[in-house]
Amino acid sequence: MQPPSPQVATPLYRYRFDGAEFDEARLELRVAGLKVEIEQRPLQVLAELLRHPDEVVTKEELFERVWAGRPTVDNVLASAVTKLRKALGPAASERILTLPRIGYRIKGPVERIAVGRRLDSRLELRAGAQVPGREHFVLEAQLNPSRGSEVWLARHAKTREPRVYKFSADGEKLSLLKREATLYRVLAETLGEREDFARIVDWNFETAPFFLECEYGGRNLGDWAAAGDELQQLPLDARLGIFLQIAGAVAAAHSVGVLHKDLKPANVLITPRNGGWQLRLTDFGSSRLLDPQRLAELGITQLGLTIVPGAGNDSTSGTPLYLAPELIAGQPPTIQSDVYALGLMLYQLIVGDLRRPMASGWEADITDELLREDIGAATDGNPARRLAGVAELIERLNTRDARRRAGEQMRDAEHRAEAAERVLERTRARRPLLVAALAILIAGLTVSLWFYAQALQSGRQLARQVRIAHAVNDFVALDLIGAANPSTSGRSGVTVIEAAKSALPRIDTAFADAPDIQASLHQAMQEALAGLADYDSAVAEGRKAVDAHMKSVPVDALGLSESRIRLAYGLSKLGRYPEAGATLDAAAPEVAALAAAHPQTQIRYWEALSQIKLEQLDAKGAAALDRKAWALMQRLPDAATAFSERIEFNLADSLQMSGETAESEALLHDLIARQAQTWGPKHWKTQFTTVVLANNLMLQKRFDEAAQLLPGAVEAISAALGAADRRTLMAESVLGYIDLEQQKFAQALPIFTLVHDGFARQYGENNQGTISYLSNLAYATQYNGDPRGAEPLYRRALASALAILQDDNPQVQFLRYRLADCLLDLKRPDEATALLNDLNADSLKASSQLPAWDALLAYQAGRLALQRGNAAAALPLLQKAVSELGNKMAPTLATFRKRDGDLVTLAANRISR
């Protein structure tokens, strides 16, 4: 055979005339900018006329070029022209002139722009010729090219059996044919012959032109969809059925380590079968074998799998529209890059347009909420958040009905939780036992809601998730509440914590053979006990939840991650920060792997990390995490209202603590407006956020504005939750802080006495909130002129802090500083020295928003030197301290001068004497 002739290209154009636009390459007509739905034959007639403007195209020529010389019915040409004129509209249709008994012409001028080309055969192949080396098969038509190879449809000369041949004339393209043959053998010998792969019958790799010989699998999906309206006429379930066939083939290929790398409608074949459609995956020429050793195991020769530059092995060897973002960035292909392409094809099949890209706002095209979630999870731009594999996408689609039912059950559980909370609101401050029991019930319902949510978001183990949710409900409603009910327990005067703890043993006995249910119930009890501030018991339940998850087969990675996050939160409340951090470290890989399908778990992970940093008084670190959590939350419009509000509140709180009060104030105003709309302006949640806003204004020295907000807020919260509730006490404390800032120490004393005593009764002395309020009570006592009365208060606070916190903890450091300041008031420099020498300035800077810790420490060192009679050493320290405090902390300097007088002058006078 002669070498192939040079490639010949037939140009293709886009034509424009009288508001009409015809794209010859896509065979698409638009009028006034809108796509016109019309059959192909009239468009082919239009193409022939436009190629010869102002020239007559005879009927015989049109019959030959459009109908291949075989018109099917009488008047078929006249009918096609009538349809064409109707589609073009009045102005453009007048361009088409009829020449009776002769043909048609289109009046010029016509604007045309080149948009592509149609390749003629480079191998001098032609329709009607024999297939080289296969004399019984005759070439019929050239199909779409595949990576530089020529693809031809041929038929057996006698039986008319169709075959597809993929030809190549040179070594570079030959390597792609060999690769495709090799990978097909991997698929066939591992999976067996399957109907969903286009079958390779034979090949010729010896003499040019080289080729693969394949069974005919039908038209490619893209051409089939463009040829008519069959795709648009299919109901949604039928379209999903088409997709699931494609996805099933891809998942099977992935299961034996074969990546396709060029998934698109053109590489899927479709043919009618038994009243439906048979789909086949084809063109593995650019595919990749994840484990090349698999060839040796199967005894297959490694044909075409050596990486050759330019042979289609790079990360961007696929079709651009279907390339995952990480491939465009140069990363290697993975299973998830195939998932991305499938997700895009799923979107196109659902909307009925296989040419439509996924542009911004694509969600509006998908009315089914679950399908929106599935497409979004498959096409997430970040592969770390994308679905991990095709099987997961298939399972989600196959369990849509069950997920929808789980959603209905979730909404029912939400209604019950809301009803319980309304009862709780009415019962507070009147029947404490029932209040706490209802609080536990709500906690249990919250956990069961979480399991319903997981069932809704993922098809995996859906029945198991719903079973667990029911078990949680039954245990909380029957065993737990029953233990607190004298009529069923036979005991009176049972506290809720006692009832909760008495019900705990039943978890492991009643569900000994069901560790997954054990895990969920221990998690529910962990939440309930944390809500009752029994963090020791809550942590114990959290450990049991994690252990039970680890015993489940298979391990529920999502449930395990959630249990670890909640356990870390409880550990942080007990000051066990290293263990809390290690627990979150253990959860980190699972959280990252689950983030795409379960972004709310990622948010809770960041929330727990932020809590640990706040407990350690690292407000800036907490704010950085809260920013990420809030940014992700804003992309989840269906997230629960309370969860969304909590994350925004967290960010406002950490920003406030880190000194970014203006940004925090803006967030708080936004949150109050949303809560007023959701809960009502007088609801305790709205009013509690108002208290935090007042605290923010206080930090900005806007005392009058802050004071105006507080009385009504305190009253509303107290009325709803009771005077002893921690949120009521926290609201009261802000009034005390305003008094401290304005040096109204006598007014602050009764407030901090009330708040500290309330916290101590509920949470005990070894609680960080209790310690903080005791420290402020001591401070108000000291600066109200009673340092002797303040000293034992400081010492109690310091002892409690050391019982739960490390010695270098910022709160411990701050208490040492305050006690040293008090001891200097009492003229006991030796004791003060021991405390000051152990202080860490960096730790102190993390402990509060005070901007001049170096100056404060210098001031105390100057006081200490003066009390020891060393005025010369004291003077430079005091001068430096007074200068910096005057610039950064003028109110504090005024407080010191009111107590100490002018120490700089005092030191200078002593030196001059």
PDB file of N, CA and C in Angstrom, residues 421-505:
ATOM      1  N   GLU A 421     -38.870  21.219  72.595  1.00  0.00           N
ATOM      2  CA  GLU A 421     -38.216  22.454  73.029  1.00  0.00           C
ATOM      3  C   GLU A 421     -39.249  23.495  73.451  1.00  0.00           C
ATOM      4  N   ARG A 422     -40.401  23.519  72.758  1.00  0.00           N
ATOM      5  CA  ARG A 422     -41.449  24.473  73.169  1.00  0.00           C
ATOM      6  C   ARG A 422     -41.976  24.123  74.561  1.00  0.00           C
ATOM      7  N   VAL A 423     -42.143  22.817  74.816  1.00  0.00           N
ATOM      8  CA  VAL A 423     -42.566  22.400  76.160  1.00  0.00           C
ATOM      9  C   VAL A 423     -41.503  22.789  77.172  1.00  0.00           C
ATOM     10  N   LEU A 424     -40.257  22.612  76.802  1.00  0.00           N
ATOM     11  CA  LEU A 424     -39.148  22.967  77.694  1.00  0.00           C
ATOM     12  C   LEU A 424     -39.173  24.452  78.022  1.00  0.00           C
ATOM     13  N   GLU A 425     -39.450  25.285  77.019  1.00  0.00           N
ATOM     14  CA  GLU A 425     -39.504  26.733  77.249  1.00  0.00           C
ATOM     15  C   GLU A 425     -40.571  27.068  78.297  1.00  0.00           C
ATOM     16  N   ARG A 426     -41.733  26.406  78.174  1.00  0.00           N
ATOM     17  CA  ARG A 426     -42.838  26.734  79.092  1.00  0.00           C
ATOM     18  C   ARG A 426     -42.587  26.202  80.495  1.00  0.00           C
ATOM     19  N   THR A 427     -41.749  25.159  80.608  1.00  0.00           N
ATOM     20  CA  THR A 427     -41.575  24.475  81.881  1.00  0.00           C
ATOM     21  C   THR A 427     -40.417  25.006  82.697  1.00  0.00           C
ATOM     22  N   ARG A 428     -39.487  25.728  82.066  1.00  0.00           N
ATOM     23  CA  ARG A 428     -38.286  26.201  82.759  1.00  0.00           C
ATOM     24  C   ARG A 428     -38.660  26.995  84.010  1.00  0.00           C
ATOM     25  N   ALA A 429     -37.796  26.848  85.013  1.00  0.00           N
ATOM     26  CA  ALA A 429     -37.895  27.600  86.267  1.00  0.00           C
ATOM     27  C   ALA A 429     -39.110  27.201  87.101  1.00  0.00           C
ATOM     28  N   ARG A 430     -39.888  26.197  86.619  1.00  0.00           N
ATOM     29  CA  ARG A 430     -41.041  25.789  87.416  1.00  0.00           C
ATOM     30  C   ARG A 430     -40.903  24.336  87.872  1.00  0.00           C
ATOM     31  N   ARG A 431     -40.455  23.448  86.972  1.00  0.00           N
ATOM     32  CA  ARG A 431     -40.315  22.038  87.340  1.00  0.00           C
ATOM     33  C   ARG A 431     -38.946  21.571  86.868  1.00  0.00           C
ATOM     34  N   PRO A 432     -37.920  21.781  87.671  1.00  0.00           N
ATOM     35  CA  PRO A 432     -36.545  21.529  87.220  1.00  0.00           C
ATOM     36  C   PRO A 432     -36.302  20.110  86.749  1.00  0.00           C
ATOM     37  N   LEU A 433     -36.883  19.085  87.408  1.00  0.00           N
ATOM     38  CA  LEU A 433     -36.631  17.712  86.977  1.00  0.00           C
ATOM     39  C   LEU A 433     -37.159  17.491  85.564  1.00  0.00           C
ATOM     40  N   LEU A 434     -38.392  17.934  85.323  1.00  0.00           N
ATOM     41  CA  LEU A 434     -38.959  17.761  83.996  1.00  0.00           C
ATOM     42  C   LEU A 434     -38.173  18.563  82.963  1.00  0.00           C
ATOM     43  N   VAL A 435     -37.725  19.754  83.352  1.00  0.00           N
ATOM     44  CA  VAL A 435     -36.920  20.575  82.444  1.00  0.00           C
ATOM     45  C   VAL A 435     -35.691  19.810  81.992  1.00  0.00           C
ATOM     46  N   ALA A 436     -34.951  19.256  82.956  1.00  0.00           N
ATOM     47  CA  ALA A 436     -33.719  18.551  82.598  1.00  0.00           C
ATOM     48  C   ALA A 436     -34.024  17.292  81.803  1.00  0.00           C
ATOM     49  N   ALA A 437     -35.118  16.586  82.169  1.00  0.00           N
ATOM     50  CA  ALA A 437     -35.474  15.395  81.411  1.00  0.00           C
ATOM     51  C   ALA A 437     -35.791  15.749  79.962  1.00  0.00           C
ATOM     52  N   LEU A 438     -36.533  16.826  79.770  1.00  0.00           N
ATOM     53  CA  LEU A 438     -36.819  17.266  78.412  1.00  0.00           C
ATOM     54  C   LEU A 438     -35.553  17.671  77.680  1.00  0.00           C
ATOM     55  N   ALA A 439     -34.618  18.261  78.417  1.00  0.00           N
ATOM     56  CA  ALA A 439     -33.343  18.637  77.790  1.00  0.00           C
ATOM     57  C   ALA A 439     -32.633  17.399  77.261  1.00  0.00           C
ATOM     58  N   ILE A 440     -32.660  16.306  78.044  1.00  0.00           N
ATOM     59  CA  ILE A 440     -32.045  15.054  77.589  1.00  0.00           C
ATOM     60  C   ILE A 440     -32.801  14.513  76.383  1.00  0.00           C
ATOM     61  N   LEU A 441     -34.136  14.584  76.427  1.00  0.00           N
ATOM     62  CA  LEU A 441     -34.925  14.111  75.297  1.00  0.00           C
ATOM     63  C   LEU A 441     -34.551  14.865  74.025  1.00  0.00           C
ATOM     64  N   ILE A 442     -34.413  16.180  74.138  1.00  0.00           N
ATOM     65  CA  ILE A 442     -34.031  16.984  72.971  1.00  0.00           C
ATOM     66  C   ILE A 442     -32.651  16.584  72.481  1.00  0.00           C
ATOM     67  N   ALA A 443     -31.724  16.342  73.416  1.00  0.00           N
ATOM     68  CA  ALA A 443     -30.386  15.916  73.003  1.00  0.00           C
ATOM     69  C   ALA A 443     -30.462  14.602  72.240  1.00  0.00           C
ATOM     70  N   GLY A 444     -31.273  13.655  72.735  1.00  0.00           N
ATOM     71  CA  GLY A 444     -31.414  12.386  72.028  1.00  0.00           C
ATOM     72  C   GLY A 444     -32.034  12.563  70.665  1.00  0.00           C
ATOM     73  N   LEU A 445     -33.083  13.385  70.584  1.00  0.00           N
ATOM     74  CA  LEU A 445     -33.696  13.651  69.292  1.00  0.00           C
ATOM     75  C   LEU A 445     -32.715  14.306  68.339  1.00  0.00           C
ATOM     76  N   THR A 446     -31.846  15.166  68.873  1.00  0.00           N
ATOM     77  CA  THR A 446     -30.839  15.804  68.023  1.00  0.00           C
ATOM     78  C   THR A 446     -29.914  14.779  67.414  1.00  0.00           C
ATOM     79  N   VAL A 447     -29.484  13.818  68.217  1.00  0.00           N
ATOM     80  CA  VAL A 447     -28.597  12.774  67.692  1.00  0.00           C
ATOM     81  C   VAL A 447     -29.337  11.920  66.663  1.00  0.00           C
ATOM     82  N   SER A 448     -30.593  11.567  66.941  1.00  0.00           N
ATOM     83  CA  SER A 448     -31.325  10.767  65.967  1.00  0.00           C
ATOM     84  C   SER A 448     -31.528  11.558  64.681  1.00  0.00           C
ATOM     85  N   LEU A 449     -31.751  12.865  64.791  1.00  0.00           N
ATOM     86  CA  LEU A 449     -31.838  13.702  63.597  1.00  0.00           C
ATOM     87  C   LEU A 449     -30.562  13.618  62.781  1.00  0.00           C
ATOM     88  N   TRP A 450     -29.439  13.580  63.493  1.00  0.00           N
ATOM     89  CA  TRP A 450     -28.158  13.492  62.788  1.00  0.00           C
ATOM     90  C   TRP A 450     -28.089  12.209  61.962  1.00  0.00           C
ATOM     91  N   PHE A 451     -28.542  11.095  62.542  1.00  0.00           N
ATOM     92  CA  PHE A 451     -28.504   9.839  61.791  1.00  0.00           C
ATOM     93  C   PHE A 451     -29.459   9.871  60.611  1.00  0.00           C
ATOM     94  N   TYR A 452     -30.655  10.490  60.795  1.00  0.00           N
ATOM     95  CA  TYR A 452     -31.542  10.643  59.650  1.00  0.00           C
ATOM     96  C   TYR A 452     -30.863  11.465  58.553  1.00  0.00           C
ATOM     97  N   ALA A 453     -30.135  12.508  58.964  1.00  0.00           N
ATOM     98  CA  ALA A 453     -29.468  13.366  57.983  1.00  0.00           C
ATOM     99  C   ALA A 453     -28.434  12.586  57.192  1.00  0.00           C
ATOM    100  N   GLN A 454     -27.695  11.700  57.869  1.00  0.00           N
ATOM    101  CA  GLN A 454     -26.696  10.912  57.144  1.00  0.00           C
ATOM    102  C   GLN A 454     -27.381   9.973  56.158  1.00  0.00           C
ATOM    103  N   ALA A 455     -28.484   9.402  56.567  1.00  0.00           N
ATOM    104  CA  ALA A 455     -29.222   8.537  55.656  1.00  0.00           C
ATOM    105  C   ALA A 455     -29.699   9.326  54.452  1.00  0.00           C
ATOM    106  N   LEU A 456     -30.103  10.566  54.675  1.00  0.00           N
ATOM    107  CA  LEU A 456     -30.591  11.409  53.591  1.00  0.00           C
ATOM    108  C   LEU A 456     -29.472  11.775  52.634  1.00  0.00           C
ATOM    109  N   GLN A 457     -28.272  12.040  53.156  1.00  0.00           N
ATOM    110  CA  GLN A 457     -27.172  12.507  52.326  1.00  0.00           C
ATOM    111  C   GLN A 457     -26.491  11.385  51.571  1.00  0.00           C
ATOM    112  N   SER A 458     -26.556  10.170  52.057  1.00  0.00           N
ATOM    113  CA  SER A 458     -25.825   9.083  51.414  1.00  0.00           C
ATOM    114  C   SER A 458     -26.682   7.842  51.367  1.00  0.00           C
ATOM    115  N   GLY A 459     -26.595   7.122  50.267  1.00  0.00           N
ATOM    116  CA  GLY A 459     -27.335   5.889  50.140  1.00  0.00           C
ATOM    117  C   GLY A 459     -26.693   4.750  50.884  1.00  0.00           C
ATOM    118  N   ARG A 460     -25.485   4.862  51.293  1.00  0.00           N
ATOM    119  CA  ARG A 460     -24.771   3.761  51.931  1.00  0.00           C
ATOM    120  C   ARG A 460     -25.396   3.426  53.284  1.00  0.00           C
ATOM    121  N   GLN A 461     -25.696   2.127  53.479  1.00  0.00           N
ATOM    122  CA  GLN A 461     -26.175   1.609  54.752  1.00  0.00           C
ATOM    123  C   GLN A 461     -27.367   2.430  55.260  1.00  0.00           C
ATOM    124  N   LEU A 462     -28.260   2.785  54.326  1.00  0.00           N
ATOM    125  CA  LEU A 462     -29.363   3.667  54.713  1.00  0.00           C
ATOM    126  C   LEU A 462     -30.267   3.005  55.748  1.00  0.00           C
ATOM    127  N   ALA A 463     -30.598   1.721  55.536  1.00  0.00           N
ATOM    128  CA  ALA A 463     -31.476   1.049  56.495  1.00  0.00           C
ATOM    129  C   ALA A 463     -30.850   1.030  57.876  1.00  0.00           C
ATOM    130  N   ARG A 464     -29.539   0.851  57.930  1.00  0.00           N
ATOM    131  CA  ARG A 464     -28.833   0.843  59.213  1.00  0.00           C
ATOM    132  C   ARG A 464     -28.961   2.192  59.911  1.00  0.00           C
ATOM    133  N   GLN A 465     -28.808   3.282  59.151  1.00  0.00           N
ATOM    134  CA  GLN A 465     -28.888   4.616  59.754  1.00  0.00           C
ATOM    135  C   GLN A 465     -30.278   4.866  60.334  1.00  0.00           C
ATOM    136  N   VAL A 466     -31.302   4.480  59.604  1.00  0.00           N
ATOM    137  CA  VAL A 466     -32.667   4.692  60.108  1.00  0.00           C
ATOM    138  C   VAL A 466     -32.917   3.816  61.334  1.00  0.00           C
ATOM    139  N   ARG A 467     -32.421   2.562  61.308  1.00  0.00           N
ATOM    140  CA  ARG A 467     -32.558   1.672  62.472  1.00  0.00           C
ATOM    141  C   ARG A 467     -31.921   2.286  63.715  1.00  0.00           C
ATOM    142  N   ILE A 468     -30.738   2.876  63.540  1.00  0.00           N
ATOM    143  CA  ILE A 468     -30.050   3.504  64.676  1.00  0.00           C
ATOM    144  C   ILE A 468     -30.870   4.683  65.196  1.00  0.00           C
ATOM    145  N   ALA A 469     -31.401   5.486  64.273  1.00  0.00           N
ATOM    146  CA  ALA A 469     -32.184   6.651  64.700  1.00  0.00           C
ATOM    147  C   ALA A 469     -33.377   6.218  65.545  1.00  0.00           C
ATOM    148  N   HIS A 470     -34.059   5.145  65.118  1.00  0.00           N
ATOM    149  CA  HIS A 470     -35.190   4.655  65.912  1.00  0.00           C
ATOM    150  C   HIS A 470     -34.723   4.148  67.277  1.00  0.00           C
ATOM    151  N   ALA A 471     -33.580   3.460  67.323  1.00  0.00           N
ATOM    152  CA  ALA A 471     -33.071   2.941  68.597  1.00  0.00           C
ATOM    153  C   ALA A 471     -32.766   4.070  69.567  1.00  0.00           C
ATOM    154  N   VAL A 472     -32.165   5.158  69.048  1.00  0.00           N
ATOM    155  CA  VAL A 472     -31.878   6.315  69.901  1.00  0.00           C
ATOM    156  C   VAL A 472     -33.172   6.881  70.471  1.00  0.00           C
ATOM    157  N   ASN A 473     -34.175   7.065  69.605  1.00  0.00           N
ATOM    158  CA  ASN A 473     -35.457   7.611  70.073  1.00  0.00           C
ATOM    159  C   ASN A 473     -36.064   6.730  71.163  1.00  0.00           C
ATOM    160  N   ASP A 474     -36.094   5.403  70.913  1.00  0.00           N
ATOM    161  CA  ASP A 474     -36.725   4.499  71.877  1.00  0.00           C
ATOM    162  C   ASP A 474     -35.980   4.507  73.203  1.00  0.00           C
ATOM    163  N   PHE A 475     -34.656   4.476  73.168  1.00  0.00           N
ATOM    164  CA  PHE A 475     -33.881   4.446  74.408  1.00  0.00           C
ATOM    165  C   PHE A 475     -34.113   5.714  75.222  1.00  0.00           C
ATOM    166  N   VAL A 476     -34.039   6.876  74.538  1.00  0.00           N
ATOM    167  CA  VAL A 476     -34.203   8.144  75.266  1.00  0.00           C
ATOM    168  C   VAL A 476     -35.613   8.260  75.817  1.00  0.00           C
ATOM    169  N   ALA A 477     -36.594   7.899  74.998  1.00  0.00           N
ATOM    170  CA  ALA A 477     -37.982   8.103  75.421  1.00  0.00           C
ATOM    171  C   ALA A 477     -38.436   7.085  76.473  1.00  0.00           C
ATOM    172  N   LEU A 478     -37.931   5.833  76.393  1.00  0.00           N
ATOM    173  CA  LEU A 478     -38.406   4.787  77.291  1.00  0.00           C
ATOM    174  C   LEU A 478     -37.473   4.557  78.465  1.00  0.00           C
ATOM    175  N   ASP A 479     -36.234   4.171  78.178  1.00  0.00           N
ATOM    176  CA  ASP A 479     -35.305   3.812  79.258  1.00  0.00           C
ATOM    177  C   ASP A 479     -34.884   5.026  80.070  1.00  0.00           C
ATOM    178  N   LEU A 480     -34.486   6.085  79.389  1.00  0.00           N
ATOM    179  CA  LEU A 480     -33.911   7.226  80.097  1.00  0.00           C
ATOM    180  C   LEU A 480     -34.971   8.022  80.836  1.00  0.00           C
ATOM    181  N   ILE A 481     -35.990   8.452  80.119  1.00  0.00           N
ATOM    182  CA  ILE A 481     -37.041   9.235  80.780  1.00  0.00           C
ATOM    183  C   ILE A 481     -37.787   8.355  81.781  1.00  0.00           C
ATOM    184  N   GLY A 482     -37.921   7.049  81.470  1.00  0.00           N
ATOM    185  CA  GLY A 482     -38.566   6.143  82.408  1.00  0.00           C
ATOM    186  C   GLY A 482     -37.823   6.041  83.718  1.00  0.00           C
ATOM    187  N   ALA A 483     -36.494   6.100  83.666  1.00  0.00           N
ATOM    188  CA  ALA A 483     -35.694   6.010  84.893  1.00  0.00           C
ATOM    189  C   ALA A 483     -35.902   7.224  85.785  1.00  0.00           C
ATOM    190  N   ALA A 484     -36.311   8.341  85.210  1.00  0.00           N
ATOM    191  CA  ALA A 484     -36.536   9.556  86.001  1.00  0.00           C
ATOM    192  C   ALA A 484     -37.986   9.697  86.447  1.00  0.00           C
ATOM    193  N   ASN A 485     -38.833   8.769  86.028  1.00  0.00           N
ATOM    194  CA  ASN A 485     -40.259   8.868  86.329  1.00  0.00           C
ATOM    195  C   ASN A 485     -40.584   7.983  87.532  1.00  0.00           C
ATOM    196  N   PRO A 486     -40.986   8.555  88.667  1.00  0.00           N
ATOM    197  CA  PRO A 486     -41.256   7.728  89.858  1.00  0.00           C
ATOM    198  C   PRO A 486     -42.293   6.651  89.626  1.00  0.00           C
ATOM    199  N   SER A 487     -43.249   6.897  88.743  1.00  0.00           N
ATOM    200  CA  SER A 487     -44.317   5.923  88.536  1.00  0.00           C
ATOM    201  C   SER A 487     -43.814   4.667  87.836  1.00  0.00           C
ATOM    202  N   THR A 488     -42.715   4.757  87.102  1.00  0.00           N
ATOM    203  CA  THR A 488     -42.175   3.587  86.415  1.00  0.00           C
ATOM    204  C   THR A 488     -40.920   3.067  87.075  1.00  0.00           C
ATOM    205  N   SER A 489     -40.137   3.961  87.712  1.00  0.00           N
ATOM    206  CA  SER A 489     -38.884   3.517  88.326  1.00  0.00           C
ATOM    207  C   SER A 489     -39.082   3.031  89.752  1.00  0.00           C
ATOM    208  N   GLY A 490     -40.208   3.423  90.380  1.00  0.00           N
ATOM    209  CA  GLY A 490     -40.439   3.022  91.756  1.00  0.00           C
ATOM    210  C   GLY A 490     -39.662   3.839  92.760  1.00  0.00           C
ATOM    211  N   ARG A 491     -38.993   4.885  92.306  1.00  0.00           N
ATOM    212  CA  ARG A 491     -38.196   5.731  93.205  1.00  0.00           C
ATOM    213  C   ARG A 491     -38.645   7.164  93.037  1.00  0.00           C
ATOM    214  N   SER A 492     -38.614   7.903  94.123  1.00  0.00           N
ATOM    215  CA  SER A 492     -38.944   9.322  94.054  1.00  0.00           C
ATOM    216  C   SER A 492     -37.695  10.127  94.363  1.00  0.00           C
ATOM    217  N   GLY A 493     -37.726  11.396  93.954  1.00  0.00           N
ATOM    218  CA  GLY A 493     -36.599  12.279  94.248  1.00  0.00           C
ATOM    219  C   GLY A 493     -35.363  11.965  93.425  1.00  0.00           C
ATOM    220  N   VAL A 494     -35.537  11.314  92.276  1.00  0.00           N
ATOM    221  CA  VAL A 494     -34.400  10.959  91.429  1.00  0.00           C
ATOM    222  C   VAL A 494     -33.980  12.176  90.625  1.00  0.00           C
ATOM    223  N   THR A 495     -32.699  12.541  90.728  1.00  0.00           N
ATOM    224  CA  THR A 495     -32.214  13.647  89.892  1.00  0.00           C
ATOM    225  C   THR A 495     -32.064  13.146  88.473  1.00  0.00           C
ATOM    226  N   VAL A 496     -32.028  14.101  87.526  1.00  0.00           N
ATOM    227  CA  VAL A 496     -31.942  13.702  86.121  1.00  0.00           C
ATOM    228  C   VAL A 496     -30.601  13.052  85.818  1.00  0.00           C
ATOM    229  N   ILE A 497     -29.517  13.567  86.424  1.00  0.00           N
ATOM    230  CA  ILE A 497     -28.215  12.946  86.172  1.00  0.00           C
ATOM    231  C   ILE A 497     -28.218  11.522  86.714  1.00  0.00           C
ATOM    232  N   GLU A 498     -28.852  11.298  87.892  1.00  0.00           N
ATOM    233  CA  GLU A 498     -28.953   9.944  88.435  1.00  0.00           C
ATOM    234  C   GLU A 498     -29.755   9.054  87.491  1.00  0.00           C
ATOM    235  N   ALA A 499     -30.855   9.609  86.945  1.00  0.00           N
ATOM    236  CA  ALA A 499     -31.676   8.833  86.011  1.00  0.00           C
ATOM    237  C   ALA A 499     -30.881   8.484  84.774  1.00  0.00           C
ATOM    238  N   ALA A 500     -30.140   9.454  84.265  1.00  0.00           N
ATOM    239  CA  ALA A 500     -29.336   9.212  83.074  1.00  0.00           C
ATOM    240  C   ALA A 500     -28.317   8.112  83.325  1.00  0.00           C
ATOM    241  N   LYS A 501     -27.622   8.213  84.468  1.00  0.00           N
ATOM    242  CA  LYS A 501     -26.577   7.238  84.762  1.00  0.00           C
ATOM    243  C   LYS A 501     -27.163   5.859  85.049  1.00  0.00           C
ATOM    244  N   SER A 502     -28.357   5.812  85.612  1.00  0.00           N
ATOM    245  CA  SER A 502     -28.966   4.509  85.886  1.00  0.00           C
ATOM    246  C   SER A 502     -29.388   3.816  84.600  1.00  0.00           C
ATOM    247  N   ALA A 503     -29.633   4.589  83.559  1.00  0.00           N
ATOM    248  CA  ALA A 503     -30.037   3.995  82.279  1.00  0.00           C
ATOM    249  C   ALA A 503     -28.841   3.547  81.447  1.00  0.00           C
ATOM    250  N   LEU A 504     -27.635   4.052  81.775  1.00  0.00           N
ATOM    251  CA  LEU A 504     -26.468   3.777  80.928  1.00  0.00           C
ATOM    252  C   LEU A 504     -26.134   2.296  80.788  1.00  0.00           C
ATOM    253  N   PRO A 505     -26.167   1.483  81.880  1.00  0.00           N
ATOM    254  CA  PRO A 505     -25.786   0.066  81.721  1.00  0.00           C
ATOM    255  C   PRO A 505     -26.627  -0.688  80.704  1.00  0.00           C
TER     256      PRO A 505
END
